[in-house]
Amino acid sequence: MTAYDPNNIFAKILRGEMPCHKVYEDEKTICFMDIMPRTDGHALVLPKAPSRNILDIAPEDLAAVMATVQKVARAAMRAFNAEGVTVQQFNESAGGQMVFHTHVHVLPRHSGVALKPHGSGMADPEVLKAHAARLKAALDGA
Ligand code: 5GP
């Protein structure tokens, strides 16, 4: 398996070298908005420790990520009046992965509303800021 590249975009966000619309952070994980959302409220949950994906992540980091995914999914239901949540995670290029630091997508869903294509248009930063605030408020009120 290819080695972890510390210059991937999510590693730069984790080091504070690149901005993000942060929603949540704890000792082992962080959550911020996806810059090319496939739905309103599309968020990403990452471990802080380096790993490429599910194939090399330490089990304790994976457990921490999934605990945060559950928190964010529950908050997303309230924040976006969602009827459901899709959770996605891609591994290596052949598995659909584009950024090689482990991350899980949390996508609030409404019946009859299709997902936009993966990695399509960039969102308006003001919209991402507003969605991050909504999700954060729902998490804080949990
Ligand atoms: P994946 O690796 O799961 O296939 O896709 C990477 C995801 O990261 C995509 O949904 C893409 O929109 C998102 N993404 C790519 N670059 C950035 C970035 O600089 N900031 C944020 N917040 N998301 C990004």
CSV table of N, CA, C and O and ligand atoms in Angstrom, one decimal, residues 9-10 13 32-36 44 90 96-99 103 105 118, ligand 1:
chain,number,residue,atom,x,y,z
A,9,ILE,N,-4.3,17.5,1.2
A,9,ILE,CA,-5.1,18.7,1.6
A,9,ILE,C,-5.7,18.6,3.0
A,9,ILE,O,-5.7,19.6,3.7
A,10,PHE,N,-6.1,17.4,3.4
A,10,PHE,CA,-6.7,17.3,4.7
A,10,PHE,C,-5.7,17.4,5.8
A,10,PHE,O,-5.9,17.9,6.9
A,13,ILE,N,-5.2,21.0,6.3
A,13,ILE,CA,-6.3,21.6,7.1
A,13,ILE,C,-6.0,21.3,8.5
A,13,ILE,O,-6.2,22.1,9.4
A,32,PHE,N,-15.6,18.9,9.4
A,32,PHE,CA,-15.8,20.2,8.7
A,32,PHE,C,-16.6,19.9,7.5
A,32,PHE,O,-16.9,18.8,7.1
A,33,MET,N,-17.1,21.0,6.9
A,33,MET,CA,-18.0,20.9,5.7
A,33,MET,C,-17.2,20.5,4.5
A,33,MET,O,-16.1,21.0,4.3
A,34,ASP,N,-17.8,19.7,3.6
A,34,ASP,CA,-17.2,19.3,2.3
A,34,ASP,C,-17.3,20.6,1.4
A,34,ASP,O,-18.3,21.2,1.3
A,35,ILE,N,-16.2,20.9,0.7
A,35,ILE,CA,-16.1,22.1,-0.1
A,35,ILE,C,-17.0,22.0,-1.4
A,35,ILE,O,-17.4,23.0,-2.0
A,36,MET,N,-17.2,20.7,-1.8
A,36,MET,CA,-18.1,20.5,-3.0
A,36,MET,C,-19.2,19.6,-2.5
A,36,MET,O,-19.3,18.4,-2.9
A,44,LEU,N,-17.7,16.2,6.5
A,44,LEU,CA,-16.7,15.1,6.6
A,44,LEU,C,-16.2,15.0,8.0
A,44,LEU,O,-16.0,15.9,8.7
A,90,PHE,N,-14.6,6.1,1.0
A,90,PHE,CA,-14.0,5.6,-0.2
A,90,PHE,C,-12.6,5.2,0.1
A,90,PHE,O,-11.9,5.9,0.8
A,96,GLY,N,-12.8,5.0,-5.4
A,96,GLY,CA,-13.4,6.3,-5.5
A,96,GLY,C,-12.8,7.3,-4.6
A,96,GLY,O,-13.3,8.5,-4.6
A,97,GLN,N,-11.7,7.0,-4.0
A,97,GLN,CA,-11.1,8.0,-3.1
A,97,GLN,C,-10.3,9.0,-3.8
A,97,GLN,O,-9.6,8.7,-4.8
A,98,MET,N,-10.4,10.3,-3.4
A,98,MET,CA,-9.7,11.4,-4.1
A,98,MET,C,-8.7,12.1,-3.2
A,98,MET,O,-7.7,12.6,-3.6
A,99,VAL,N,-9.0,12.1,-1.9
A,99,VAL,CA,-8.1,12.7,-0.9
A,99,VAL,C,-7.6,11.6,0.1
A,99,VAL,O,-8.5,10.9,0.7
A,103,HIS,N,-11.4,9.7,5.7
A,103,HIS,CA,-12.5,10.6,6.0
A,103,HIS,C,-13.8,9.9,5.7
A,103,HIS,O,-13.9,9.0,4.8
A,105,HIS,N,-17.9,10.6,4.8
A,105,HIS,CA,-18.9,11.6,4.4
A,105,HIS,C,-20.2,11.4,5.1
A,105,HIS,O,-20.7,10.3,5.3
A,118,HIS,N,-20.2,13.3,-7.3
A,118,HIS,CA,-19.1,13.3,-6.3
A,118,HIS,C,-18.0,14.3,-6.9
A,118,HIS,O,-17.6,14.1,-8.1
B,1,5GP,P1,-13.1,11.2,-1.5
B,1,5GP,O1,-11.6,11.2,-1.3
B,1,5GP,O2,-14.0,10.8,-0.4
B,1,5GP,O3,-13.5,10.5,-2.8
B,1,5GP,O4,-13.5,12.8,-1.9
B,1,5GP,C1,-12.8,13.8,-1.2
B,1,5GP,C2,-13.9,14.8,-0.8
B,1,5GP,O5,-13.2,15.9,-0.2
B,1,5GP,C3,-14.8,15.3,-1.9
B,1,5GP,O6,-16.1,15.2,-1.5
B,1,5GP,C4,-14.3,16.8,-2.0
B,1,5GP,O7,-15.4,17.6,-2.3
B,1,5GP,C5,-13.7,17.1,-0.7
B,1,5GP,N1,-12.7,18.1,-0.7
B,1,5GP,C6,-11.6,18.2,-1.6
B,1,5GP,N2,-10.8,19.2,-1.3
B,1,5GP,C7,-11.3,19.8,-0.2
B,1,5GP,C8,-10.9,20.9,0.5
B,1,5GP,O8,-9.9,21.6,0.3
B,1,5GP,N3,-11.7,21.2,1.6
B,1,5GP,C9,-12.8,20.5,1.9
B,1,5GP,N4,-13.5,21.0,3.0
B,1,5GP,N5,-13.2,19.5,1.2
B,1,5GP,C10,-12.5,19.1,0.2
